[in-house]
PDB file of C-alpha atoms in Angstrom:
ATOM      1  CA  MET A 175    -102.320 205.751  46.074  1.00 95.00           C
ATOM      2  CA  ILE A 176    -100.561 202.974  47.985  1.00 97.00           C
ATOM      3  CA  ARG A 177    -102.572 199.986  49.178  1.00 97.00           C
ATOM      4  CA  LYS A 178    -102.225 196.307  50.006  1.00 96.00           C
ATOM      5  CA  LEU A 179    -102.041 193.802  47.160  1.00 96.00           C
ATOM      6  CA  LEU A 180    -105.326 192.137  46.223  1.00 94.00           C
ATOM      7  CA  ASN A 181    -105.542 188.703  44.577  1.00 90.00           C
ATOM      8  CA  GLY A 182    -106.780 190.342  41.369  1.00 93.00           C
ATOM      9  CA  ASP A 183    -103.545 192.391  41.183  1.00 94.00           C
ATOM     10  CA  ILE A 184    -101.153 189.451  40.993  1.00 94.00           C
ATOM     11  CA  ASP A 185    -100.909 189.138  37.188  1.00 94.00           C
ATOM     12  CA  ARG A 186    -100.141 192.854  36.752  1.00 95.00           C
ATOM     13  CA  VAL A 187     -97.635 192.847  39.608  1.00 95.00           C
ATOM     14  CA  ALA A 188     -95.906 189.679  38.358  1.00 95.00           C
ATOM     15  CA  ASP A 189     -95.689 191.241  34.898  1.00 94.00           C
ATOM     16  CA  ILE A 190     -93.934 194.312  36.351  1.00 95.00           C
ATOM     17  CA  TRP A 191     -91.654 191.982  38.341  1.00 94.00           C
ATOM     18  CA  LEU A 192     -90.604 190.062  35.232  1.00 94.00           C
ATOM     19  CA  LYS A 193     -90.080 193.048  32.914  1.00 94.00           C
ATOM     20  CA  THR A 194     -88.164 195.015  35.544  1.00 92.00           C
ATOM     21  CA  ASN A 195     -85.868 192.102  36.382  1.00 91.00           C
ATOM     22  CA  LEU A 196     -85.152 191.386  32.710  1.00 91.00           C
ATOM     23  CA  LYS A 197     -84.182 195.035  32.163  1.00 90.00           C
ATOM     24  CA  ALA A 198     -82.279 195.743  35.408  1.00 89.00           C
ATOM     25  CA  HIS A 199     -80.449 192.425  35.553  1.00 91.00           C
ATOM     26  CA  TYR A 200     -79.134 192.130  31.994  1.00 90.00           C
ATOM     27  CA  PHE A 201     -76.191 190.190  33.471  1.00 93.00           C
ATOM     28  CA  ILE A 202     -78.449 187.269  34.492  1.00 93.00           C
ATOM     29  CA  SER A 203     -80.000 184.883  31.973  1.00 92.00           C
ATOM     30  CA  ASN A 204     -83.570 185.762  30.941  1.00 92.00           C
ATOM     31  CA  GLN A 205     -84.458 182.119  31.505  1.00 94.00           C
ATOM     32  CA  TYR A 206     -83.661 182.455  35.208  1.00 92.00           C
ATOM     33  CA  TRP A 207     -86.378 185.103  35.645  1.00 95.00           C
ATOM     34  CA  LYS A 208     -88.884 183.384  33.375  1.00 95.00           C
ATOM     35  CA  SER A 209     -88.454 180.062  35.176  1.00 93.00           C
ATOM     36  CA  ASN A 210     -89.191 181.741  38.540  1.00 93.00           C
ATOM     37  CA  TYR A 211     -92.274 183.632  37.301  1.00 93.00           C
ATOM     38  CA  GLU A 212     -94.954 181.180  38.523  1.00 93.00           C
ATOM     39  CA  LEU A 213     -93.231 180.653  41.882  1.00 91.00           C
ATOM     40  CA  VAL A 214     -93.055 184.416  42.428  1.00 90.00           C
ATOM     41  CA  LYS A 215     -96.767 184.771  41.645  1.00 91.00           C
ATOM     42  CA  GLU A 216     -97.520 182.121  44.241  1.00 89.00           C
ATOM     43  CA  MET A 217     -95.275 183.750  46.844  1.00 88.00           C
ATOM     44  CA  MET A 218     -96.837 187.186  46.286  1.00 87.00           C
ATOM     45  CA  SER A 219    -100.235 185.996  47.440  1.00 84.00           C
ATOM     46  CA  GLN A 220     -98.649 184.925  50.746  1.00 83.00           C
ATOM     47  CA  SER A 221     -96.392 187.953  51.259  1.00 87.00           C
ATOM     48  CA  GLU A 222     -96.713 191.504  52.535  1.00 94.00           C
ATOM     49  CA  VAL A 223     -97.006 193.439  49.271  1.00 96.00           C
ATOM     50  CA  TYR A 224     -98.010 197.077  48.757  1.00 97.00           C
ATOM     51  CA  VAL A 225     -98.868 198.463  45.339  1.00 97.00           C
ATOM     52  CA  PHE A 226     -98.742 201.992  43.960  1.00 97.00           C
ATOM     53  CA  GLU A 227    -101.785 202.695  41.829  1.00 95.00           C
ATOM     54  CA  ALA A 228    -102.387 205.712  39.582  1.00 91.00           C
ATOM     55  CA  ASP A 229    -105.527 206.099  37.420  1.00 89.00           C
ATOM     56  CA  LYS A 230    -106.654 202.569  38.405  1.00 90.00           C
ATOM     57  CA  MET A 231    -103.407 201.079  37.032  1.00 94.00           C
ATOM     58  CA  ILE A 232    -100.702 199.536  39.223  1.00 96.00           C
ATOM     59  CA  GLN A 233     -97.377 201.185  38.372  1.00 96.00           C
ATOM     60  CA  GLY A 234     -95.168 199.702  41.067  1.00 96.00           C
ATOM     61  CA  PHE A 235     -94.959 197.591  44.188  1.00 96.00           C
ATOM     62  CA  VAL A 236     -92.815 196.609  47.139  1.00 97.00           C
ATOM     63  CA  GLY A 237     -92.607 193.112  48.607  1.00 95.00           C
ATOM     64  CA  LEU A 238     -91.680 192.521  52.238  1.00 95.00           C
ATOM     65  CA  ASN A 239     -90.867 189.564  54.430  1.00 91.00           C
ATOM     66  CA  ASP A 240     -90.955 191.064  57.940  1.00 92.00           C
ATOM     67  CA  GLU A 241     -88.079 193.627  57.845  1.00 95.00           C
ATOM     68  CA  TYR A 242     -86.567 192.254  54.632  1.00 95.00           C
ATOM     69  CA  ILE A 243     -87.360 194.000  51.356  1.00 95.00           C
ATOM     70  CA  GLU A 244     -87.771 191.328  48.699  1.00 92.00           C
ATOM     71  CA  GLY A 245     -87.785 194.079  46.090  1.00 92.00           C
ATOM     72  CA  ILE A 246     -89.159 197.381  44.862  1.00 95.00           C
ATOM     73  CA  PHE A 247     -90.355 197.280  41.272  1.00 94.00           C
ATOM     74  CA  VAL A 248     -91.684 200.108  39.109  1.00 94.00           C
ATOM     75  CA  SER A 249     -93.162 199.708  35.629  1.00 92.00           C
ATOM     76  CA  ASP A 250     -90.869 200.650  32.776  1.00 88.00           C
ATOM     77  CA  GLY A 251     -92.471 203.920  31.710  1.00 86.00           C
ATOM     78  CA  MET A 252     -92.795 205.175  35.278  1.00 85.00           C
ATOM     79  CA  GLN A 253     -89.232 204.677  36.556  1.00 82.00           C
ATOM     80  CA  SER A 254     -87.440 207.762  37.940  1.00 83.00           C
ATOM     81  CA  CYS A 255     -90.789 209.435  38.700  1.00 82.00           C
ATOM     82  CA  GLY A 256     -90.590 209.031  42.474  1.00 92.00           C
ATOM     83  CA  ILE A 257     -92.757 205.897  42.805  1.00 95.00           C
ATOM     84  CA  GLY A 258     -89.962 203.774  44.300  1.00 94.00           C
ATOM     85  CA  LYS A 259     -89.273 206.481  46.895  1.00 96.00           C
ATOM     86  CA  LEU A 260     -92.986 206.741  47.770  1.00 96.00           C
ATOM     87  CA  LEU A 261     -93.171 202.964  48.282  1.00 97.00           C
ATOM     88  CA  LEU A 262     -89.987 202.960  50.358  1.00 97.00           C
ATOM     89  CA  ASP A 263     -91.171 205.881  52.520  1.00 97.00           C
ATOM     90  CA  TYR A 264     -94.469 204.070  53.051  1.00 97.00           C
ATOM     91  CA  ILE A 265     -92.783 200.978  54.488  1.00 97.00           C
ATOM     92  CA  LYS A 266     -90.208 203.044  56.439  1.00 97.00           C
ATOM     93  CA  ASP A 267     -93.192 204.400  58.394  1.00 95.00           C
ATOM     94  CA  LYS A 268     -94.165 200.829  59.328  1.00 93.00           C
ATOM     95  CA  LYS A 269     -90.751 199.383  60.273  1.00 95.00           C
ATOM     96  CA  GLU A 270     -87.902 200.217  62.665  1.00 95.00           C
ATOM     97  CA  ARG A 271     -85.294 198.770  60.320  1.00 97.00           C
ATOM     98  CA  LEU A 272     -85.149 197.391  56.798  1.00 98.00           C
ATOM     99  CA  GLN A 273     -82.693 195.104  55.078  1.00 98.00           C
ATOM    100  CA  LEU A 274     -82.249 193.964  51.486  1.00 97.00           C
ATOM    101  CA  ASN A 275     -79.862 192.340  49.076  1.00 97.00           C
ATOM    102  CA  VAL A 276     -78.914 193.979  45.797  1.00 96.00           C
ATOM    103  CA  TYR A 277     -76.688 192.756  42.979  1.00 96.00           C
ATOM    104  CA  GLN A 278     -73.382 194.641  42.824  1.00 97.00           C
ATOM    105  CA  LYS A 279     -73.835 195.154  39.086  1.00 96.00           C
ATOM    106  CA  ASN A 280     -77.182 196.900  39.685  1.00 94.00           C
ATOM    107  CA  VAL A 281     -75.489 200.254  40.257  1.00 93.00           C
ATOM    108  CA  ARG A 282     -78.703 202.224  39.750  1.00 91.00           C
ATOM    109  CA  ALA A 283     -80.465 200.363  42.591  1.00 93.00           C
ATOM    110  CA  ILE A 284     -77.459 200.689  44.918  1.00 96.00           C
ATOM    111  CA  SER A 285     -77.382 204.459  44.333  1.00 96.00           C
ATOM    112  CA  PHE A 286     -81.122 204.697  44.991  1.00 95.00           C
ATOM    113  CA  TYR A 287     -80.904 202.827  48.295  1.00 97.00           C
ATOM    114  CA  GLN A 288     -77.826 204.788  49.451  1.00 98.00           C
ATOM    115  CA  ARG A 289     -79.636 208.045  48.633  1.00 96.00           C
ATOM    116  CA  GLU A 290     -82.519 206.776  50.797  1.00 96.00           C
ATOM    117  CA  GLY A 291     -80.288 206.148  53.827  1.00 97.00           C
ATOM    118  CA  PHE A 292     -79.287 202.498  53.395  1.00 98.00           C
ATOM    119  CA  ILE A 293     -75.720 201.482  54.146  1.00 98.00           C
ATOM    120  CA  ILE A 294     -73.808 198.502  52.776  1.00 98.00           C
ATOM    121  CA  GLN A 295     -73.361 195.983  55.584  1.00 97.00           C
ATOM    122  CA  CYS A 296     -71.563 193.172  53.833  1.00 97.00           C
ATOM    123  CA  GLU A 297     -70.871 191.493  50.540  1.00 97.00           C
ATOM    124  CA  GLY A 298     -72.002 188.029  49.542  1.00 97.00           C
ATOM    125  CA  LEU A 299     -72.811 185.714  46.671  1.00 97.00           C
ATOM    126  CA  ASP A 300     -76.279 184.849  45.396  1.00 95.00           C
ATOM    127  CA  GLU A 301     -76.053 181.073  45.085  1.00 93.00           C
ATOM    128  CA  ALA A 302     -78.892 180.871  42.544  1.00 91.00           C
ATOM    129  CA  THR A 303     -77.243 183.212  40.020  1.00 94.00           C
ATOM    130  CA  GLY A 304     -73.568 183.177  40.990  1.00 95.00           C
ATOM    131  CA  GLU A 305     -73.665 186.992  41.162  1.00 96.00           C
ATOM    132  CA  LYS A 306     -72.028 189.085  43.876  1.00 97.00           C
ATOM    133  CA  GLU A 307     -74.439 191.093  45.995  1.00 97.00           C
ATOM    134  CA  TYR A 308     -74.491 193.556  48.868  1.00 98.00           C
ATOM    135  CA  THR A 309     -76.617 193.309  51.980  1.00 98.00           C
ATOM    136  CA  MET A 310     -77.859 196.804  52.806  1.00 98.00           C
ATOM    137  CA  LEU A 311     -79.452 198.095  56.012  1.00 98.00           C
ATOM    138  CA  TRP A 312     -81.616 201.065  57.006  1.00 98.00           C
ATOM    139  CA  LYS A 313     -82.530 201.964  60.599  1.00 97.00           C
ATOM    140  CA  GLN A 314     -85.116 204.411  61.917  1.00 91.00           C
ATOM    141  CA  LYS A 315     -83.359 207.426  63.454  1.00 81.00           C
TER     142      LYS A 315
END
């Protein structure tokens, strides 16, 4: 089931955010993610966030800022089970277009987004990490 984030969900969602980032972004210092943990928790309560819940346990979520996807995160044991696609399809139904940034070294995420109809628009640099990233775009047909 997909639903809007509730205040009581924030600890679980932030935990998924941290663990997923540490695993997917091995090329960025763990300290970078840990130092942003509290800020991210604060931002989540003010953002458009949808969670995927199975058996009363949140297994993934997507964060949005208008048409910009801040990220799609799925708990470790549930990755590659279709949860990310369900979350993405859910927000595709709500938006005409979607945009996101993804680190170039995160090949798995790039493949996922390309499979889901996103195209690489341009290349840039994430100032905070010094890592190259792509800006990707999806438009409703």
